[in-house]
GROMACS .gro file of N, CA and C in nm:
model
  396
    1MET      N    1   1.253  -1.701   0.010
    1MET     CA    2   1.190  -1.573  -0.098
    1MET      C    3   1.281  -1.452  -0.116
    2GLY      N    4   1.287  -1.433  -0.242
    2GLY     CA    5   1.303  -1.348  -0.355
    2GLY      C    6   1.343  -1.210  -0.299
    3GLU      N    7   1.436  -1.156  -0.304
    3GLU     CA    8   1.476  -1.029  -0.273
    3GLU      C    9   1.400  -0.898  -0.325
    4CYS      N   10   1.324  -0.928  -0.486
    4CYS     CA   11   1.244  -0.871  -0.481
    4CYS      C   12   1.108  -0.923  -0.436
    5ALA      N   13   1.061  -1.012  -0.408
    5ALA     CA   14   0.946  -1.082  -0.420
    5ALA      C   15   0.882  -1.027  -0.198
    6GLY      N   16   0.963  -0.950  -0.162
    6GLY     CA   17   0.902  -0.914  -0.036
    6GLY      C   18   0.811  -1.006   0.079
    7MET      N   19   0.708  -0.959   0.090
    7MET     CA   20   0.673  -1.081   0.198
    7MET      C   21   0.549  -1.111   0.113
    8THR      N   22   0.484  -1.133  -0.006
    8THR     CA   23   0.405  -1.233  -0.067
    8THR      C   24   0.467  -1.387  -0.134
    9GLY      N   25   0.597  -1.389  -0.084
    9GLY     CA   26   0.661  -1.546  -0.084
    9GLY      C   27   0.775  -1.490  -0.233
   10ASP      N   28   0.833  -1.624  -0.347
   10ASP     CA   29   0.916  -1.544  -0.379
   10ASP      C   30   0.910  -1.470  -0.494
   11ASN      N   31   0.999  -1.502  -0.634
   11ASN     CA   32   0.946  -1.466  -0.743
   11ASN      C   33   0.849  -1.532  -0.842
   12THR      N   34   0.824  -1.599  -0.787
   12THR     CA   35   0.740  -1.743  -0.898
   12THR      C   36   0.574  -1.662  -0.831
   13GLU      N   37   0.615  -1.619  -0.716
   13GLU     CA   38   0.494  -1.603  -0.681
   13GLU      C   39   0.468  -1.424  -0.696
   14LEU      N   40   0.590  -1.344  -0.723
   14LEU     CA   41   0.525  -1.237  -0.772
   14LEU      C   42   0.497  -1.234  -0.911
   15GLN      N   43   0.570  -1.326  -0.984
   15GLN     CA   44   0.571  -1.395  -1.125
   15GLN      C   45   0.382  -1.410  -1.168
   16ARG      N   46   0.344  -1.484  -1.083
   16ARG     CA   47   0.184  -1.520  -1.058
   16ARG      C   48   0.160  -1.404  -1.064
   17GLN      N   49   0.090  -1.274  -0.979
   17GLN     CA   50   0.035  -1.159  -0.945
   17GLN      C   51   0.081  -1.030  -1.016
   18ARG      N   52   0.204  -1.068  -1.094
   18ARG     CA   53   0.227  -0.978  -1.229
   18ARG      C   54   0.108  -0.985  -1.301
   19GLU      N   55   0.144  -1.180  -1.352
   19GLU     CA   56   0.018  -1.192  -1.465
   19GLU      C   57  -0.148  -1.220  -1.401
   20TRP      N   58  -0.178  -1.206  -1.294
   20TRP     CA   59  -0.301  -1.192  -1.207
   20TRP      C   60  -0.318  -1.071  -1.258
   21LEU      N   61  -0.258  -0.954  -1.248
   21LEU     CA   62  -0.314  -0.802  -1.307
   21LEU      C   63  -0.291  -0.838  -1.426
   22LEU      N   64  -0.203  -0.834  -1.495
   22LEU     CA   65  -0.204  -0.860  -1.618
   22LEU      C   66  -0.346  -0.857  -1.731
   23SER      N   67  -0.356  -0.965  -1.622
   23SER     CA   68  -0.447  -1.091  -1.691
   23SER      C   69  -0.651  -0.959  -1.659
   24ARG      N   70  -0.647  -0.863  -1.524
   24ARG     CA   71  -0.684  -0.815  -1.531
   24ARG      C   72  -0.750  -0.742  -1.544
   25TYR      N   73  -0.669  -0.615  -1.562
   25TYR     CA   74  -0.606  -0.483  -1.572
   25TYR      C   75  -0.573  -0.423  -1.634
   26GLY      N   76  -0.487  -0.524  -1.706
   26GLY     CA   77  -0.429  -0.458  -1.914
   26GLY      C   78  -0.241  -0.399  -1.854
   27VAL      N   79  -0.271  -0.400  -1.732
   27VAL     CA   80  -0.152  -0.343  -1.699
   27VAL      C   81  -0.117  -0.411  -1.504
   28VAL      N   82   0.072  -0.367  -1.482
   28VAL     CA   83   0.061  -0.391  -1.364
   28VAL      C   84   0.096  -0.246  -1.290
   29PRO      N   85   0.107  -0.280  -1.146
   29PRO     CA   86   0.143  -0.162  -1.081
   29PRO      C   87   0.201  -0.055  -1.116
   30SER      N   88   0.344  -0.064  -1.173
   30SER     CA   89   0.415   0.113  -1.164
   30SER      C   90   0.404   0.121  -1.314
   31GLU      N   91   0.288   0.049  -1.396
   31GLU     CA   92   0.257   0.126  -1.543
   31GLU      C   93   0.122   0.140  -1.519
   32ALA      N   94   0.020   0.140  -1.419
   32ALA     CA   95  -0.113   0.197  -1.389
   32ALA      C   96  -0.138   0.375  -1.409
   33ASP      N   97  -0.238   0.424  -1.464
   33ASP     CA   98  -0.276   0.563  -1.420
   33ASP      C   99  -0.364   0.553  -1.282
   34HIS      N  100  -0.394   0.695  -1.224
   34HIS     CA  101  -0.415   0.718  -1.119
   34HIS      C  102  -0.578   0.580  -1.088
   35ALA      N  103  -0.636   0.609  -1.117
   35ALA     CA  104  -0.810   0.575  -1.168
   35ALA      C  105  -0.744   0.411  -1.169
   36THR      N  106  -0.678   0.319  -1.229
   36THR     CA  107  -0.639   0.190  -1.254
   36THR      C  108  -0.571   0.142  -1.109
   37LEU      N  109  -0.466   0.210  -1.069
   37LEU     CA  110  -0.400   0.183  -0.925
   37LEU      C  111  -0.546   0.258  -0.829
   38LEU      N  112  -0.618   0.267  -0.780
   38LEU     CA  113  -0.715   0.340  -0.719
   38LEU      C  114  -0.809   0.169  -0.714
   39ARG      N  115  -0.886   0.192  -0.812
   39ARG     CA  116  -0.928  -0.005  -0.855
   39ARG      C  117  -0.829  -0.171  -0.823
   40MET      N  118  -0.728  -0.140  -0.842
   40MET     CA  119  -0.623  -0.252  -0.790
   40MET      C  120  -0.652  -0.270  -0.637
   41ILE      N  121  -0.612  -0.112  -0.544
   41ILE     CA  122  -0.664  -0.148  -0.360
   41ILE      C  123  -0.768  -0.185  -0.339
   42GLU      N  124  -0.837  -0.111  -0.402
   42GLU     CA  125  -0.970  -0.113  -0.373
   42GLU      C  126  -1.081  -0.293  -0.380
   43ASP      N  127  -1.019  -0.318  -0.496
   43ASP     CA  128  -1.007  -0.455  -0.555
   43ASP      C  129  -0.978  -0.577  -0.426
   44TYR      N  130  -0.815  -0.547  -0.405
   44TYR     CA  131  -0.681  -0.624  -0.329
   44TYR      C  132  -0.786  -0.608  -0.160
   45LEU      N  133  -0.834  -0.504  -0.084
   45LEU     CA  134  -0.894  -0.500  -0.001
   45LEU      C  135  -1.071  -0.513   0.011
   46ASN      N  136  -1.138  -0.523  -0.108
   46ASN     CA  137  -1.262  -0.568  -0.093
   46ASN      C  138  -1.283  -0.721  -0.058
   47GLU      N  139  -1.187  -0.760  -0.155
   47GLU     CA  140  -1.190  -0.935  -0.180
   47GLU      C  141  -1.089  -0.981  -0.077
   48GLY      N  142  -1.099  -0.933   0.053
   48GLY     CA  143  -1.006  -1.035   0.130
   48GLY      C  144  -0.909  -0.928   0.219
   49LEU      N  145  -0.812  -0.916   0.167
   49LEU     CA  146  -0.660  -0.836   0.151
   49LEU      C  147  -0.652  -0.857   0.263
   50GLU      N  148  -0.638  -0.921   0.404
   50GLU     CA  149  -0.558  -0.840   0.540
   50GLU      C  150  -0.429  -0.803   0.544
   51THR      N  151  -0.414  -0.649   0.611
   51THR     CA  152  -0.298  -0.559   0.608
   51THR      C  153  -0.252  -0.590   0.748
   52GLN      N  154  -0.187  -0.553   0.760
   52GLN     CA  155  -0.034  -0.473   0.917
   52GLN      C  156  -0.087  -0.368   0.957
   53VAL      N  157  -0.210  -0.383   1.007
   53VAL     CA  158  -0.266  -0.263   1.100
   53VAL      C  159  -0.190  -0.177   1.203
   54GLU      N  160  -0.147  -0.308   1.269
   54GLU     CA  161  -0.034  -0.312   1.392
   54GLU      C  162   0.010  -0.416   1.363
   55PRO      N  163   0.201  -0.396   1.448
   55PRO     CA  164   0.151  -0.220   1.528
   55PRO      C  165   0.166  -0.158   1.467
   56PHE      N  166   0.137  -0.017   1.506
   56PHE     CA  167   0.166   0.144   1.519
   56PHE      C  168   0.314   0.143   1.501
   57PRO      N  169   0.384   0.232   1.426
   57PRO     CA  170   0.496   0.290   1.482
   57PRO      C  171   0.503   0.408   1.567
   58GLU      N  172   0.569   0.342   1.739
   58GLU     CA  173   0.596   0.489   1.795
   58GLU      C  174   0.681   0.550   1.812
   59THR      N  175   0.765   0.501   1.721
   59THR     CA  176   0.940   0.550   1.740
   59THR      C  177   0.940   0.602   1.625
   60ASP      N  178   1.045   0.686   1.591
   60ASP     CA  179   1.106   0.676   1.424
   60ASP      C  180   1.176   0.535   1.365
   61ARG      N  181   1.255   0.482   1.459
   61ARG     CA  182   1.344   0.367   1.446
   61ARG      C  183   1.209   0.318   1.394
   62GLU      N  184   1.087   0.275   1.395
   62GLU     CA  185   0.986   0.158   1.377
   62GLU      C  186   0.918   0.182   1.207
   63PHE      N  187   0.939   0.358   1.271
   63PHE     CA  188   0.836   0.375   1.141
   63PHE      C  189   0.964   0.349   1.005
   64SER      N  190   1.098   0.385   1.054
   64SER     CA  191   1.212   0.372   0.968
   64SER      C  192   1.206   0.209   0.954
   65GLY      N  193   1.230   0.104   1.024
   65GLY     CA  194   1.196  -0.004   0.999
   65GLY      C  195   1.083  -0.073   0.862
   66ILE      N  196   0.959  -0.025   0.912
   66ILE     CA  197   0.839  -0.048   0.799
   66ILE      C  198   0.844  -0.016   0.636
   67LEU      N  199   0.935   0.194   0.664
   67LEU     CA  200   1.000   0.264   0.547
   67LEU      C  201   1.072   0.138   0.444
   68ASP      N  202   1.217   0.135   0.548
   68ASP     CA  203   1.299  -0.001   0.451
   68ASP      C  204   1.230  -0.100   0.396
   69GLU      N  205   1.133  -0.168   0.524
   69GLU     CA  206   1.093  -0.321   0.452
   69GLU      C  207   0.993  -0.273   0.260
   70LEU      N  208   0.891  -0.183   0.258
   70LEU     CA  209   0.810  -0.084   0.163
   70LEU      C  210   1.016  -0.090   0.074
   71ARG      N  211   1.137  -0.028   0.081
   71ARG     CA  212   1.216  -0.001  -0.020
   71ARG      C  213   1.237  -0.134  -0.034
   72ALA      N  214   1.230  -0.216  -0.029
   72ALA     CA  215   1.279  -0.363  -0.061
   72ALA      C  216   1.233  -0.458  -0.170
   73LEU      N  217   1.109  -0.350  -0.127
   73LEU     CA  218   0.960  -0.444  -0.298
   73LEU      C  219   0.990  -0.427  -0.395
   74ASP      N  220   0.979  -0.533  -0.448
   74ASP     CA  221   0.973  -0.488  -0.629
   74ASP      C  222   0.823  -0.429  -0.695
   75PRO      N  223   0.899  -0.319  -0.723
   75PRO     CA  224   0.761  -0.148  -0.736
   75PRO      C  225   0.680  -0.233  -0.777
   76ASP      N  226   0.612  -0.374  -0.846
   76ASP     CA  227   0.491  -0.443  -0.866
   76ASP      C  228   0.408  -0.524  -0.752
   77ASP      N  229   0.486  -0.548  -0.671
   77ASP     CA  230   0.468  -0.585  -0.584
   77ASP      C  231   0.344  -0.509  -0.463
   78LEU      N  232   0.253  -0.438  -0.525
   78LEU     CA  233   0.168  -0.421  -0.483
   78LEU      C  234   0.093  -0.441  -0.322
   79ARG      N  235   0.044  -0.572  -0.354
   79ARG     CA  236   0.008  -0.640  -0.261
   79ARG      C  237   0.099  -0.638  -0.089
   80ALA      N  238   0.210  -0.669  -0.165
   80ALA     CA  239   0.258  -0.668  -0.021
   80ALA      C  240   0.263  -0.507   0.035
   81LYS      N  241   0.297  -0.431  -0.027
   81LYS     CA  242   0.300  -0.292  -0.017
   81LYS      C  243   0.169  -0.289   0.043
   82LEU      N  244   0.014  -0.284   0.018
   82LEU     CA  245  -0.045  -0.246   0.093
   82LEU      C  246  -0.080  -0.300   0.211
   83ASP      N  247  -0.028  -0.499   0.256
   83ASP     CA  248   0.018  -0.544   0.384
   83ASP      C  249   0.053  -0.454   0.482
   84ILE      N  250   0.210  -0.424   0.394
   84ILE     CA  251   0.318  -0.403   0.522
   84ILE      C  252   0.255  -0.267   0.589
   85SER      N  253   0.223  -0.156   0.469
   85SER     CA  254   0.193  -0.021   0.509
   85SER      C  255   0.051  -0.063   0.648
   86GLY      N  256  -0.023  -0.129   0.612
   86GLY     CA  257  -0.154  -0.143   0.679
   86GLY      C  258  -0.294  -0.090   0.646
   87TRP      N  259  -0.330  -0.058   0.477
   87TRP     CA  260  -0.353  -0.010   0.397
   87TRP      C  261  -0.515  -0.045   0.475
   88LEU      N  262  -0.629  -0.003   0.466
   88LEU     CA  263  -0.728   0.002   0.477
   88LEU      C  264  -0.792   0.145   0.383
   89LEU      N  265  -0.972   0.058   0.425
   89LEU     CA  266  -1.039   0.141   0.308
   89LEU      C  267  -1.095   0.215   0.364
   90ARG      N  268  -1.106   0.285   0.569
   90ARG     CA  269  -1.155   0.286   0.586
   90ARG      C  270  -1.110   0.408   0.677
   91PRO      N  271  -1.116   0.470   0.837
   91PRO     CA  272  -1.092   0.551   0.943
   91PRO      C  273  -1.034   0.417   1.024
   92TYR      N  274  -0.962   0.455   1.101
   92TYR     CA  275  -0.905   0.366   1.166
   92TYR      C  276  -0.843   0.426   1.329
   93GLY      N  277  -0.911   0.353   1.410
   93GLY     CA  278  -0.908   0.374   1.541
   93GLY      C  279  -0.984   0.464   1.614
   94ALA      N  280  -1.016   0.537   1.742
   94ALA     CA  281  -1.081   0.541   1.845
   94ALA      C  282  -1.076   0.669   1.773
   95ASP      N  283  -0.976   0.766   1.735
   95ASP     CA  284  -0.963   0.861   1.659
   95ASP      C  285  -1.078   0.885   1.497
   96GLU      N  286  -1.029   0.737   1.457
   96GLU     CA  287  -1.083   0.790   1.373
   96GLU      C  288  -0.995   0.887   1.190
   97MET      N  289  -0.883   0.798   1.287
   97MET     CA  290  -0.724   0.869   1.192
   97MET      C  291  -0.753   0.825   1.004
   98ARG      N  292  -0.732   0.907   0.953
   98ARG     CA  293  -0.737   0.878   0.781
   98ARG      C  294  -0.653   0.983   0.691
   99CYS      N  295  -0.649   0.903   0.589
   99CYS     CA  296  -0.572   0.977   0.521
   99CYS      C  297  -0.609   1.169   0.495
  100GLN      N  298  -0.698   1.200   0.491
  100GLN     CA  299  -0.683   1.273   0.508
  100GLN      C  300  -0.614   1.418   0.600
  101GLU      N  301  -0.601   1.314   0.687
  101GLU     CA  302  -0.565   1.519   0.770
  101GLU      C  303  -0.366   1.400   0.761
  102CYS      N  304  -0.358   1.345   0.694
  102CYS     CA  305  -0.195   1.290   0.715
  102CYS      C  306  -0.088   1.378   0.666
  103MET      N  307  -0.005   1.392   0.691
  103MET     CA  308   0.119   1.508   0.672
  103MET      C  309   0.147   1.469   0.484
  104TYR      N  310   0.129   1.311   0.473
  104TYR     CA  311   0.155   1.310   0.327
  104TYR      C  312   0.023   1.301   0.204
  105TYR      N  313  -0.064   1.317   0.287
  105TYR     CA  314  -0.101   1.335   0.157
  105TYR      C  315  -0.216   1.422   0.110
  106LEU      N  316  -0.178   1.410  -0.024
  106LEU     CA  317  -0.165   1.493  -0.127
  106LEU      C  318  -0.382   1.494  -0.191
  107VAL      N  319  -0.405   1.652  -0.096
  107VAL     CA  320  -0.556   1.602  -0.092
  107VAL      C  321  -0.616   1.665  -0.229
  108HIS      N  322  -0.560   1.699  -0.299
  108HIS     CA  323  -0.577   1.813  -0.448
  108HIS      C  324  -0.572   1.658  -0.521
  109ARG      N  325  -0.487   1.563  -0.526
  109ARG     CA  326  -0.434   1.452  -0.639
  109ARG      C  327  -0.537   1.325  -0.577
  110ARG      N  328  -0.533   1.339  -0.464
  110ARG     CA  329  -0.605   1.274  -0.409
  110ARG      C  330  -0.483   1.074  -0.370
  111TRP      N  331  -0.362   1.173  -0.367
  111TRP     CA  332  -0.214   1.073  -0.340
  111TRP      C  333  -0.133   1.052  -0.247
  112CYS      N  334  -0.066   0.934  -0.161
  112CYS     CA  335  -0.003   0.959  -0.083
  112CYS      C  336   0.110   0.974  -0.130
  113ASP      N  337   0.168   1.105  -0.088
  113ASP     CA  338   0.348   1.128  -0.112
  113ASP      C  339   0.423   1.041  -0.069
  114LEU      N  340   0.410   1.008   0.089
  114LEU     CA  341   0.516   0.902   0.084
  114LEU      C  342   0.613   0.840  -0.018
  115PRO      N  343   0.758   0.883  -0.042
  115PRO     CA  344   0.795   0.799  -0.194
  115PRO      C  345   0.784   0.654  -0.185
  116GLU      N  346   0.843   0.590  -0.043
  116GLU     CA  347   0.734   0.438   0.042
  116GLU      C  348   0.642   0.377  -0.031
  117LEU      N  349   0.542   0.444  -0.040
  117LEU     CA  350   0.391   0.426  -0.077
  117LEU      C  351   0.402   0.447  -0.261
  118SER      N  352   0.353   0.621  -0.224
  118SER     CA  353   0.330   0.679  -0.368
  118SER      C  354   0.253   0.588  -0.424
  119LEU      N  355   0.112   0.623  -0.370
  119LEU     CA  356   0.001   0.555  -0.414
  119LEU      C  357  -0.113   0.674  -0.399
  120PRO      N  358  -0.183   0.653  -0.479
  120PRO     CA  359  -0.389   0.690  -0.481
  120PRO      C  360  -0.432   0.650  -0.379
  121ALA      N  361  -0.501   0.731  -0.315
  121ALA     CA  362  -0.536   0.766  -0.157
  121ALA      C  363  -0.699   0.799  -0.183
  122GLU      N  364  -0.810   0.767  -0.109
  122GLU     CA  365  -0.918   0.881  -0.095
  122GLU      C  366  -0.891   0.927   0.070
  123PRO      N  367  -0.990   1.006   0.072
  123PRO     CA  368  -0.907   1.086   0.193
  123PRO      C  369  -0.965   1.015   0.280
  124GLU      N  370  -1.098   0.921   0.306
  124GLU     CA  371  -1.099   0.866   0.464
  124GLU      C  372  -1.065   0.711   0.467
  125TRP      N  373  -0.924   0.678   0.359
  125TRP     CA  374  -0.832   0.585   0.388
  125TRP      C  375  -0.739   0.592   0.492
  126TRP      N  376  -0.648   0.466   0.537
  126TRP     CA  377  -0.571   0.525   0.613
  126TRP      C  378  -0.435   0.419   0.614
  127CYS      N  379  -0.403   0.422   0.660
  127CYS     CA  380  -0.237   0.336   0.682
  127CYS      C  381  -0.120   0.396   0.751
  128ARG      N  382  -0.081   0.256   0.833
  128ARG     CA  383  -0.028   0.313   0.942
  128ARG      C  384   0.082   0.358   0.933
  129LEU      N  385   0.186   0.434   0.813
  129LEU     CA  386   0.250   0.512   0.791
  129LEU      C  387   0.143   0.675   0.841
  130TRP      N  388   0.087   0.621   0.918
  130TRP     CA  389  -0.024   0.790   0.934
  130TRP      C  390   0.054   0.889   0.991
  131ARG      N  391   0.063   1.011   0.931
  131ARG     CA  392   0.143   1.113   1.055
  131ARG      C  393   0.101   1.255   0.985
  132ILE      N  394   0.080   1.307   1.149
  132ILE     CA  395   0.060   1.454   1.147
  132ILE      C  396   0.112   1.552   1.078
   0.00000   0.00000   0.00000
């Protein structure tokens, strides 16, 4: 597995992903605007990307472990970022947790301000890095 490719495979796989994103959206995630990033996220998840919603990090150590995985990713590896963070386009769990109640969510910008994610998000979405 390539150092920058994270969970999606080697550098060849990451390059294929970049080429696919460029052909579909005209930009890679690190250069995309808010609306394009939202569309990329929605498309990945609506087209079948399954993410790691479990295990939910119960301790600071588990939370930090997920952050470490995210930090190791290439900035354009959006697919792995969504997978590792457990991103969903709907509330999660019996308590219907969602971005809107997360301490990292910037409501007026519709943005997750957790530095390791730093992605646009809708209020009803969720990821396993959710915190109150």
